[in-house]
C-alpha cells in the first residue's frame, strides 16, 4: 500500500481537527458530517514506529485518534522475483519497499458502531512470541476494546532497531521488526519494565522486583524458557524441582564476560561489549552448548572480525540422539564451514568449573571433563547455550503462589492452571499427567498459533456478547489440542549460509516414521540446497533450505501443507528431470498465486464447491465424493472411470469452480498481474 506525501498531510490534518479532545463527545456525529461535506468516504491514520510516533503528534491527540479508529491488520506480501517477471510485475506502488507503519481506519459506518469496552485487568508476563500473538489477537478484535492490557517484561517490547544484533540467535520467524512496527502493540497496551517477584492469588496482584504492584483480573504467564548459568558437575547449583529450590536460595551472579543471550536486548549488550573489549584485542571465545544458537553466535562473531582460531566450540554430551539440524546435509556443510574457518570444536565435554571454582569475575578459564584428560581453555569471553529452563525468579514466584509445577508449569487443555484466574502458555508449560502425553507440550507447536488459541479461550470469558461459562469446561476425554501450522526455524550459519527449516509439529524425543518421499536439488556445500519432503498423501510436510543468498521466507512458508499436484505436479516433473533448481522453480509465474495471503480463503471456497458438487448419471444424482469413493474402493465400472471427468465438466460445479478461479484472479489482479484473464488480450 502506497500513500503520497500530500495524501498523508491532508488526512493527518483532518484527523487531528476532528479528534481534538474538545470534540470527543460529539466525534461520531462530526465524522459523518465532515465526511459528507469533504466528499470523503473514509479516514486513515498512519502511525510510524514507536521511536518516531510522538515527534509530530501530541499524546492526547494520538489517544483520541486511536479511540475512534480501527486498527488494520498487516497483510502478508508476496516477495516478487522482479527480474524474472519483467513487464508482468505489479505496480511499483505495491512492490516498493516502504518504511513500516501501523495503519488505522474509520468510515461512516464504523463511526456509528461503538465497540464494547472491556475493563477487565489482563496482565501478561513475558514478551515471548506466544504473548505477542495473544496481545495481537485481543487488540485486533473488531468489536471489542480492551482498556486494561498490561505487559510485564524484563526489557519491555522487543526492539529490532539495530539489525547488527539480530543474528546472535536463531529466529522462529513469528515476528520480525516490520511486524512489530505494523501491529504497534505499544499503542494499545501498558508496558511495565521489570521482573515478577511474587504472585498474590488472594489479592490478585503481581509484585515486581522494585516492590511495585500490578493488579490483575486475569494473569497470563508466557515467560518462555531462558538460557541459565551452566551446571557445574563438581559444584552445587540451582535445580528446579516441583516444590523447592535446592540447595541454594539465591541466584548465582553472572560474570561480566559470561553472556546468556535470551532476547534482543541481551544481544545488543553483548555486541557492544565485544566491540569495545574483545574484537580488536587478544584472547579466545568459548561457545558452550548444543543448540542452533551456538552456530548463529559463531557466525556473528566471525562477522565482527573475530578469527576462527580464537573461537572454541564446546559441545556437552547429548541428552538425546537428535542433532539441532534435522537434515544431515546441513549439519555436514556447517561442520565443513567451521573447519574452513579453523574453529576449534570439542565434543562430549562437561563443564567442571570456571576459573579456580571460587572467583569467577571475570571468566579467564574454563575446565571441562572429557572422555580422556581434563580440557582447560583460556578465554576472554564465554557464551553459554547449554541449558534452557524457566527463569529462577519466575519459578520462585510460581512456586510460592502454590501453582502446580512439575518441571514445567502444569496446565490443562484450555491453558488453565490450578487457579481459575491464572492462565499459562508457551514452552514454560506442560500438560497435566492425566493426559498421558508427556511427549507433547506447547513447545512442540508454533508459538504464534498457541498464543492465538489462548486468546480465543480468554475471549470466551471476556466477551459480553457471548454466554460466559461459569466454570472451566469439563475435560472428560482428557485429550490435548493439536495444532496444524508449521514450526519454523531459521538463522545465519557459519559459511555465510542462510538457513530455513519449516516442518510439521512433532512430539519431543520421538523420531517420526517417514512414509513419503524426498525431493532434493542443489548441494549444501555450494549454497543452493533445497530439500522438500512429502507425506504419504503427497502433502508438503517439511522444507529445508540452505542458501548463500537471502531467502524469500514468507513465500517458502506458504508451500507448507500444499499437495504436490497444486505445486504443478512437482513429483512427476522431478522424476522426469525437469527440475534442476527448486529455487528457480518456485520463482516461476504459475506459483505466485500460492503465496498470496488470500489463497487459503480461495482453497476453502473450492472445497465447499467440491463438497456440494452433484453429478447426474442414469441412476440419478450422486455426489462427487461418493463417485470418488467408489473409484477408491475399486467398485466403479471401466466406462464410469472414462466418463467421470466428462460428466463433471458438464456439471454446475465445474462452472462454479471455473468462475471462482477467475474471480480470485480478478479480485487480486493488482497483486497477481502476471496471470492472464478473460478480456485482457
XYZ file of C-alpha atoms in Angstrom:
681
model
C 0.000 0.000 0.000
C 1.393 3.388 -1.019
C 0.354 6.868 0.134
C 1.620 10.100 -1.353
C 3.030 12.842 0.864
C 0.129 15.193 0.104
C -2.409 12.492 0.967
C -0.739 11.888 4.304
C -0.711 15.579 5.213
C -4.339 16.147 4.179
C -5.684 13.155 6.100
C -3.473 13.918 9.079
C -4.764 17.495 9.427
C -8.356 16.331 9.092
C -7.900 13.581 11.716
C -6.317 15.949 14.265
C -9.056 18.534 13.820
C -11.875 16.026 14.160
C -10.374 14.191 17.078
C -9.378 17.101 19.258
C -10.312 16.468 22.918
C -12.753 19.392 22.726
C -14.989 17.435 20.364
C -14.614 13.933 21.836
C -18.241 13.599 22.946
C -19.512 14.558 19.514
C -16.848 12.887 17.407
C -19.026 10.227 15.791
C -21.541 12.845 14.651
C -18.864 15.233 13.424
C -17.285 12.357 11.486
C -20.338 11.747 9.354
C -20.999 15.421 8.630
C -17.392 16.307 7.804
C -17.010 13.245 5.584
C -20.156 14.304 3.739
C -19.038 17.902 3.297
C -15.492 16.902 2.327
C -16.771 14.253 -0.096
C -14.656 11.652 1.688
C -15.699 8.059 2.274
C -13.147 7.201 4.951
C -10.221 8.422 7.009
C -6.975 6.672 7.797
C -4.146 7.415 10.202
C -0.523 6.366 9.710
C 1.447 5.740 12.891
C 5.243 5.457 12.492
C 7.356 3.136 14.686
C 7.322 3.861 18.446
C 10.544 5.849 18.457
C 9.032 8.366 15.994
C 5.336 8.384 16.858
C 5.416 11.382 19.188
C 7.565 13.744 17.123
C 4.662 15.382 15.309
C 1.693 14.163 17.329
C 0.754 15.232 20.833
C -0.085 12.453 23.267
C -3.720 13.472 23.829
C -4.330 13.812 20.086
C -2.870 10.357 19.417
C -5.061 8.799 22.112
C -8.150 10.441 20.681
C -7.321 9.227 17.192
C -6.930 5.611 18.210
C -10.057 5.542 20.371
C -12.283 6.205 17.382
C -10.451 4.266 14.721
C -9.986 0.601 13.891
C -6.516 -0.959 13.586
C -5.864 -2.561 10.214
C -4.145 -5.935 10.328
C -0.960 -6.065 8.244
C -1.170 -8.363 5.260
C 1.496 -10.799 4.184
C 3.056 -9.521 0.987
C 4.339 -11.657 -1.845
C 8.098 -11.447 -2.353
C 8.167 -10.914 -6.112
C 11.046 -12.093 -8.338
C 11.068 -8.785 -10.198
C 13.839 -9.693 -12.621
C 12.057 -12.844 -13.742
C 8.674 -11.103 -14.039
C 9.869 -8.174 -16.120
C 6.907 -6.235 -17.546
C 4.474 -8.627 -15.840
C 5.469 -7.362 -12.399
C 2.867 -5.464 -10.341
C 2.908 -1.691 -9.982
C 5.749 -0.067 -8.071
C 3.152 1.159 -5.555
C 2.904 -2.493 -4.489
C 6.483 -3.698 -4.897
C 8.147 -0.594 -3.465
C 9.571 -1.230 -0.011
C 8.357 1.481 2.353
C 9.237 2.238 5.921
C 6.897 0.178 8.135
C 3.983 1.858 9.885
C 0.753 0.975 11.661
C -2.490 1.842 9.877
C -5.804 2.882 11.457
C -9.061 3.358 9.583
C -12.591 4.617 10.060
C -15.608 5.384 7.876
C -19.211 6.487 8.295
C -20.460 3.063 9.279
C -17.681 2.345 11.777
C -18.094 5.771 13.368
C -21.664 4.939 14.381
C -20.878 1.431 15.634
C -19.416 1.733 19.137
C -17.143 -1.015 20.354
C -17.868 -2.995 23.500
C -15.468 -1.811 26.194
C -13.724 -4.475 28.274
C -12.364 -3.095 31.547
C -11.048 -6.398 32.906
C -7.426 -6.072 34.007
C -5.450 -8.509 31.852
C -1.780 -8.753 32.772
C 0.653 -10.669 30.561
C 4.066 -11.679 31.919
C 6.791 -12.120 29.316
C 7.279 -10.725 25.807
C 7.576 -14.095 24.088
C 6.103 -14.923 20.669
C 3.177 -16.568 22.443
C 2.485 -13.416 24.469
C 2.746 -11.124 21.439
C 0.340 -13.313 19.445
C -2.088 -13.282 22.376
C -1.973 -9.489 22.680
C -2.274 -9.021 18.928
C -5.421 -11.168 18.815
C -7.037 -9.102 21.586
C -6.128 -5.670 20.242
C -7.285 -6.505 16.713
C -10.617 -7.942 17.849
C -13.065 -5.941 15.656
C -15.945 -5.449 18.120
C -14.093 -5.204 21.453
C -11.892 -2.551 23.031
C -9.613 -3.654 25.856
C -8.807 -0.744 28.156
C -6.561 -2.541 30.655
C -3.980 -4.619 28.829
C -0.591 -4.704 30.561
C 2.657 -6.428 29.658
C 5.358 -7.104 32.245
C 8.703 -7.755 30.597
C 12.328 -7.521 31.618
C 13.251 -5.458 28.553
C 9.801 -4.150 27.521
C 8.711 -4.952 23.967
C 11.280 -6.466 21.594
C 13.280 -3.748 19.852
C 14.756 -4.639 16.478
C 16.017 -1.192 15.619
C 19.609 -2.454 15.443
C 20.000 -5.194 12.855
C 23.629 -5.785 13.846
C 22.490 -7.623 16.973
C 19.712 -9.748 15.487
C 21.919 -12.576 14.188
C 23.262 -13.814 17.540
C 20.186 -16.027 17.980
C 18.129 -18.152 15.637
C 14.659 -16.920 14.799
C 11.230 -18.526 14.715
C 10.023 -16.076 12.027
C 6.857 -15.441 14.059
C 7.569 -11.711 14.378
C 10.203 -9.535 12.796
C 10.957 -5.829 13.057
C 8.402 -4.872 10.384
C 5.698 -6.872 12.128
C 6.385 -5.062 15.397
C 6.021 -1.686 13.711
C 2.882 -2.634 11.789
C 0.881 -4.021 14.720
C 2.115 -1.255 17.075
C 1.218 -3.015 20.317
C 2.667 -0.143 22.335
C -0.330 1.946 21.232
C -2.797 -0.381 22.952
C -1.079 -1.848 25.979
C 0.734 -0.558 29.059
C 4.289 -1.866 29.184
C 5.819 -2.391 32.631
C 9.559 -2.963 32.608
C 10.582 -5.344 35.363
C 10.538 -8.922 36.659
C 7.959 -10.595 38.822
C 8.931 -11.416 42.389
C 5.673 -12.787 43.751
C 2.097 -13.610 42.775
C -0.618 -12.884 45.331
C -3.551 -15.052 44.317
C -5.851 -13.874 47.100
C -5.433 -10.145 46.423
C -4.891 -10.699 42.687
C -1.751 -8.703 42.188
C 1.770 -9.286 40.931
C 4.713 -7.914 42.873
C 7.790 -6.807 40.953
C 11.444 -6.650 41.964
C 11.178 -2.933 42.745
C 8.298 -3.730 45.169
C 5.697 -2.167 42.890
C 2.412 -3.997 42.363
C 0.257 -4.650 39.318
C -3.366 -5.661 39.898
C -4.997 -8.242 37.654
C -8.300 -9.940 36.957
C -6.645 -12.387 34.575
C -2.953 -13.221 34.734
C -1.289 -14.711 31.650
C 2.110 -16.351 32.167
C 4.094 -16.612 28.925
C 7.689 -16.160 30.047
C 9.060 -18.972 27.897
C 12.408 -20.608 28.608
C 15.720 -18.824 29.065
C 19.357 -19.862 28.976
C 20.630 -20.215 32.540
C 24.025 -20.371 34.153
C 25.598 -23.672 33.069
C 25.541 -26.536 35.522
C 28.890 -27.313 37.100
C 29.436 -31.036 37.529
C 31.519 -30.586 40.699
C 29.506 -27.875 42.456
C 26.090 -27.387 43.961
C 23.859 -25.399 41.630
C 20.280 -24.267 41.491
C 17.987 -27.025 40.306
C 14.268 -26.711 39.795
C 12.026 -29.235 41.466
C 8.309 -29.384 41.972
C 8.327 -27.725 45.394
C 11.632 -26.039 46.199
C 14.925 -24.565 45.075
C 17.839 -26.734 46.131
C 20.349 -26.337 47.545
C 20.969 -22.583 47.139
C 18.322 -19.943 47.719
C 19.912 -17.146 45.693
C 20.589 -16.717 42.013
C 24.277 -17.177 41.097
C 25.928 -13.997 39.936
C 26.715 -13.926 36.228
C 30.277 -12.751 35.436
C 30.588 -9.642 33.284
C 32.136 -11.528 30.362
C 29.807 -14.558 30.519
C 26.800 -13.976 28.295
C 23.414 -15.642 28.435
C 21.637 -14.418 25.302
C 17.860 -14.674 25.581
C 16.481 -11.654 23.754
C 17.453 -8.770 21.529
C 18.491 -6.574 24.453
C 20.944 -9.214 25.675
C 22.351 -9.477 22.158
C 22.729 -5.707 21.946
C 24.668 -5.635 25.223
C 26.915 -8.476 24.041
C 27.519 -6.758 20.705
C 28.539 -3.522 22.435
C 30.832 -5.360 24.871
C 32.523 -7.359 22.102
C 33.103 -4.260 20.007
C 34.859 -2.424 22.833
C 36.516 -5.251 24.782
C 37.219 -8.218 22.530
C 37.257 -7.952 18.747
C 40.384 -5.789 18.493
C 42.185 -7.418 21.431
C 43.674 -10.815 22.133
C 42.028 -13.736 23.881
C 39.719 -16.557 22.888
C 35.970 -17.017 22.947
C 34.314 -20.183 24.278
C 30.852 -21.050 22.986
C 29.282 -23.816 25.073
C 26.145 -25.752 24.098
C 24.377 -27.945 21.546
C 21.632 -25.701 20.178
C 21.418 -23.921 16.831
C 22.133 -20.666 18.671
C 25.716 -21.876 19.093
C 26.251 -21.726 15.335
C 24.416 -18.440 14.749
C 26.553 -16.914 17.507
C 29.737 -18.200 15.849
C 28.726 -16.663 12.515
C 28.082 -13.339 14.257
C 31.498 -13.446 15.937
C 33.172 -14.140 12.600
C 31.152 -11.321 11.051
C 32.510 -8.964 13.735
C 36.033 -9.773 12.585
C 36.948 -12.436 15.142
C 39.283 -15.040 13.663
C 38.035 -18.617 13.748
C 41.256 -19.625 15.508
C 40.121 -17.592 18.540
C 36.797 -19.452 18.827
C 36.353 -22.708 20.767
C 33.081 -24.578 20.369
C 32.459 -26.960 23.267
C 29.590 -29.453 22.909
C 28.339 -31.107 26.114
C 27.142 -34.721 25.968
C 23.837 -35.006 24.111
C 20.758 -35.631 26.231
C 19.008 -37.033 23.168
C 20.288 -38.618 19.943
C 18.948 -35.810 17.739
C 21.043 -33.033 16.232
C 19.903 -29.414 16.240
C 19.917 -29.783 12.441
C 17.298 -32.319 11.312
C 18.959 -32.507 7.889
C 22.292 -34.359 7.727
C 23.432 -32.395 4.656
C 23.046 -29.109 6.508
C 24.971 -30.447 9.500
C 27.816 -31.609 7.256
C 28.012 -28.249 5.473
C 28.207 -26.398 8.807
C 30.967 -28.715 10.044
C 32.962 -28.091 6.875
C 32.462 -24.337 7.255
C 33.825 -24.496 10.804
C 36.854 -26.436 9.597
C 37.456 -23.890 6.861
C 37.379 -21.058 9.398
C 39.715 -23.101 11.650
C 37.277 -23.026 14.559
C 38.250 -25.403 17.377
C 35.479 -27.940 18.093
C 35.391 -30.147 21.211
C 32.803 -32.885 21.727
C 31.436 -34.632 24.842
C 32.800 -32.052 27.249
C 31.049 -31.274 30.528
C 31.796 -28.018 32.322
C 33.624 -28.663 35.593
C 34.477 -25.210 36.872
C 35.084 -21.618 35.901
C 38.492 -20.206 36.835
C 39.539 -21.794 40.147
C 35.965 -22.549 41.184
C 35.912 -19.762 43.779
C 36.432 -16.471 41.957
C 34.501 -16.210 38.718
C 34.773 -12.469 37.943
C 35.883 -12.169 35.236
C 35.994 -15.515 33.446
C 39.574 -16.229 32.392
C 39.484 -20.014 32.019
C 37.091 -22.942 31.975
C 37.701 -26.607 32.731
C 35.757 -29.450 31.117
C 35.653 -33.170 31.740
C 36.100 -35.294 28.621
C 36.406 -38.950 27.740
C 40.119 -38.563 28.426
C 42.086 -35.868 30.227
C 40.522 -32.695 31.585
C 40.229 -29.945 28.966
C 41.203 -26.484 30.188
C 40.645 -23.469 27.938
C 41.788 -19.902 28.448
C 39.095 -17.433 27.408
C 38.300 -13.735 27.373
C 34.561 -14.237 26.810
C 32.199 -17.142 27.462
C 28.844 -17.776 25.748
C 26.583 -20.393 27.297
C 23.782 -22.069 25.307
C 23.766 -25.271 27.302
C 20.642 -25.164 29.453
C 17.218 -23.644 28.929
C 14.705 -23.631 31.737
C 12.146 -21.454 33.474
C 13.667 -18.280 34.856
C 14.708 -18.642 38.508
C 12.706 -15.619 39.715
C 9.629 -16.643 37.739
C 9.856 -20.161 39.157
C 10.119 -18.863 42.722
C 7.036 -16.660 42.222
C 5.098 -19.567 40.699
C 6.176 -21.996 43.388
C 5.448 -19.624 46.290
C 1.984 -18.992 44.844
C 1.307 -22.754 45.070
C 0.749 -23.158 41.345
C 1.388 -26.757 40.310
C 4.909 -27.041 38.907
C 6.201 -30.386 37.650
C 9.402 -29.487 35.856
C 7.228 -27.009 33.955
C 4.096 -25.079 34.918
C 1.212 -27.557 34.647
C -1.814 -26.571 32.530
C -4.830 -28.361 31.113
C -6.013 -28.414 27.515
C -7.629 -24.978 27.987
C -4.475 -23.233 29.290
C -5.828 -23.182 32.873
C -3.526 -23.579 35.846
C -4.908 -24.693 39.216
C -6.062 -21.077 39.710
C -9.067 -20.129 37.506
C -7.746 -16.565 37.135
C -4.261 -17.573 36.005
C -3.527 -18.920 32.526
C -0.236 -20.040 31.027
C 1.023 -20.964 27.578
C 4.230 -21.487 25.656
C 7.379 -23.544 26.263
C 7.294 -22.893 30.029
C 4.237 -25.179 30.377
C 3.486 -28.866 30.224
C 0.248 -30.809 30.164
C -1.056 -32.454 33.291
C -0.064 -36.083 33.730
C -3.693 -37.161 33.476
C -3.442 -36.633 29.720
C -0.684 -39.281 29.421
C 1.021 -37.084 26.823
C 4.466 -36.469 28.258
C 5.974 -36.205 24.770
C 3.663 -33.334 23.772
C 3.766 -29.766 25.060
C 3.338 -26.244 23.732
C 6.997 -26.138 22.700
C 6.199 -28.728 20.010
C 3.934 -26.268 18.189
C 4.220 -22.869 16.601
C 4.204 -20.262 19.374
C 2.101 -17.796 17.394
C -0.674 -20.340 16.859
C -0.606 -21.267 20.552
C -0.950 -17.602 21.520
C -3.912 -17.126 19.194
C -5.575 -20.200 20.676
C -5.042 -18.802 24.177
C -6.687 -15.543 23.079
C -9.757 -17.411 21.832
C -10.103 -19.064 25.256
C -9.912 -15.753 27.115
C -12.253 -14.004 24.677
C -14.912 -16.524 25.617
C -14.521 -15.315 29.203
C -14.416 -11.577 28.489
C -16.744 -11.051 25.536
C -20.141 -9.937 26.917
C -21.802 -10.762 23.600
C -21.115 -14.434 24.306
C -22.521 -16.549 27.096
C -19.781 -16.763 29.683
C -19.100 -20.231 31.113
C -19.471 -20.362 34.890
C -16.702 -22.917 35.370
C -13.905 -24.182 33.150
C -15.374 -26.616 30.616
C -15.252 -30.276 31.624
C -12.368 -32.256 30.240
C -13.784 -35.748 30.408
C -11.930 -37.209 27.440
C -8.513 -35.913 28.555
C -7.462 -35.040 25.011
C -4.878 -32.392 24.253
C -5.380 -29.969 21.358
C -3.214 -30.405 18.296
C -2.173 -27.509 16.088
C -1.647 -27.582 12.354
C 0.625 -24.679 11.462
C 4.257 -25.349 10.675
C 7.028 -24.682 13.142
C 9.777 -22.583 11.567
C 13.403 -22.090 12.494
C 15.999 -20.013 10.707
C 19.194 -18.078 11.064
C 22.554 -17.272 9.558
C 25.066 -20.112 9.934
C 28.874 -20.309 9.601
C 29.971 -20.123 5.997
C 27.533 -17.302 5.240
C 24.617 -19.718 4.832
C 21.024 -18.567 5.222
C 19.133 -21.415 6.869
C 15.406 -22.129 6.948
C 13.607 -25.186 8.287
C 9.806 -25.456 8.078
C 8.280 -28.661 9.464
C 5.105 -30.067 10.904
C 4.801 -30.281 14.705
C 6.280 -33.480 16.114
C 6.469 -34.910 19.609
C 9.634 -34.401 21.606
C 12.272 -37.131 21.592
C 10.202 -39.221 19.214
C 11.673 -39.998 15.793
C 8.922 -39.860 13.186
C 8.500 -42.726 10.741
C 8.653 -41.222 7.273
C 6.500 -42.921 4.645
C 6.564 -40.258 1.945
C 9.302 -39.156 -0.415
C 12.057 -36.543 -0.538
C 12.920 -34.164 -3.357
C 16.368 -32.557 -3.261
C 18.102 -30.142 -5.593
C 21.446 -28.409 -5.255
C 24.210 -29.068 -2.768
C 24.624 -27.756 0.748
C 28.317 -27.013 0.255
C 27.625 -24.806 -2.780
C 24.874 -22.871 -1.065
C 21.867 -23.810 -3.217
C 20.461 -26.719 -1.213
C 16.691 -27.228 -1.259
C 15.039 -30.233 0.366
C 11.283 -30.725 0.315
C 9.571 -33.719 1.920
C 6.113 -35.006 1.053
C 3.979 -37.163 3.302
C 2.446 -40.442 2.198
C -0.501 -38.354 0.991
C 1.757 -36.183 -1.225
C 1.396 -33.145 1.047
C 4.421 -30.967 1.864
C 5.368 -31.562 5.489
C 8.967 -30.323 5.617
C 11.090 -27.737 3.813
C 14.809 -27.247 4.411
C 16.799 -24.535 2.647
C 20.469 -23.626 2.868
C 21.480 -20.799 0.592
C 24.200 -18.220 0.142
C 21.570 -15.696 -0.969
C 18.704 -14.242 1.091
C 15.649 -16.493 1.262
C 12.045 -15.443 0.479
C 10.893 -16.813 3.820
C 7.192 -15.935 3.637
C 6.924 -17.414 0.132
C 8.553 -20.673 1.181
C 6.408 -20.924 4.306
C 3.326 -20.761 2.064
C 4.339 -24.044 0.423
C 3.797 -25.980 3.647
C 0.695 -28.174 3.582
C 0.236 -27.934 -0.194
C -0.414 -31.042 -2.287
C 2.172 -31.887 -4.912
C -0.388 -31.502 -7.700
C -1.011 -27.945 -6.541
C 2.728 -27.381 -6.979
C 2.409 -28.046 -10.708
C 2.847 -31.831 -10.342
C 6.257 -31.342 -8.779
C 6.845 -35.062 -8.156
C 6.353 -36.146 -11.754
C 8.385 -33.202 -13.048
C 11.169 -34.061 -10.622
C 11.164 -37.692 -11.746
C 11.391 -36.591 -15.381
C 14.444 -34.461 -14.612
C 12.708 -31.185 -15.418
C 13.535 -29.554 -12.073
C 17.227 -28.856 -11.531
C 16.878 -25.927 -9.134
C 13.823 -25.598 -6.899
C 14.734 -22.015 -6.005
C 14.173 -21.084 -9.661
C 11.180 -23.401 -9.908
C 9.334 -21.603 -7.121
C 10.039 -18.206 -8.718
C 8.061 -19.062 -11.842
C 4.864 -17.164 -12.605
C 2.485 -20.067 -12.008
C 3.239 -20.350 -8.284
C 2.927 -16.702 -7.233
C -0.795 -17.115 -6.578
C 0.074 -19.676 -3.886
C 1.984 -17.004 -1.952
C -0.986 -14.623 -1.789
C -2.410 -14.170 1.698
C -5.960 -14.804 0.445
C -5.132 -18.101 -1.219
C -6.196 -20.049 1.894
C -9.668 -18.469 1.663
C -9.796 -19.418 -2.008
C -8.920 -23.025 -1.124
C -11.795 -23.166 1.367
C -14.190 -21.836 -1.259
C -13.064 -24.503 -3.723
C -13.516 -27.208 -1.090
C -17.073 -26.046 -0.444
C -17.849 -26.182 -4.161
C -16.420 -29.682 -4.483
C -18.229 -30.926 -1.374
C -21.559 -29.763 -2.733
C -20.928 -30.976 -6.298
C -23.577 -33.290 -7.756
C -23.133 -35.493 -10.814
C -26.020 -36.681 -12.922
C -25.996 -40.210 -14.324
C -28.527 -42.853 -15.379
C -29.162 -43.907 -11.781
C -29.830 -40.343 -10.674
C -27.849 -37.738 -8.769
C -24.674 -38.726 -6.934
C -22.202 -36.526 -5.074
C -18.664 -36.159 -6.337
C -17.380 -37.500 -3.026
C -19.399 -40.699 -3.432
C -18.195 -41.121 -7.017
C -14.569 -40.736 -5.950
C -15.107 -43.124 -3.049
C -16.390 -45.758 -5.476
C -13.232 -45.362 -7.534
C -11.058 -45.647 -4.427
C -12.903 -48.815 -3.434
C -12.472 -50.251 -6.963
C -16.210 -50.579 -7.334
C -16.591 -48.338 -10.365
C -17.032 -49.802 -13.830
C -14.458 -49.024 -16.506
C -16.861 -46.922 -18.560
C -17.677 -44.899 -15.425
C -13.992 -44.108 -14.948
C -13.762 -42.805 -18.505
C -16.887 -40.678 -18.323
C -16.411 -39.276 -14.807
C -14.248 -36.359 -15.979
C -16.630 -35.567 -18.854
C -19.642 -35.707 -16.548
C -18.000 -33.346 -14.068
C -17.161 -30.833 -16.810
C -20.845 -30.702 -17.748
C -21.990 -30.154 -14.153
C -22.782 -26.861 -12.458
C -19.930 -27.463 -10.020
C -17.391 -27.219 -12.841
C -18.822 -23.883 -13.956
C -18.823 -22.621 -10.352
C -15.247 -23.792 -9.917
C -14.118 -22.009 -13.071
C -15.865 -18.799 -12.048
C -14.307 -18.993 -8.598
C -10.798 -19.174 -10.075
C -11.461 -16.240 -12.405
C -12.980 -14.185 -9.599
C -9.951 -14.850 -7.399
C -7.562 -13.638 -10.107
C -9.755 -10.648 -10.958
C -10.238 -9.512 -7.357
C -6.489 -9.764 -6.664
C -5.359 -8.542 -10.073
C -3.224 -5.759 -8.579
C -1.027 -8.343 -6.858
C -1.346 -11.103 -9.488
C -0.846 -9.074 -12.636
C 1.230 -11.842 -14.217
C -1.872 -14.014 -14.832
C -3.971 -13.661 -17.985
C -7.706 -13.118 -17.550
C -10.650 -13.085 -19.952
C -10.808 -9.771 -21.788
C -7.171 -8.928 -21.030
C -5.944 -9.695 -24.550
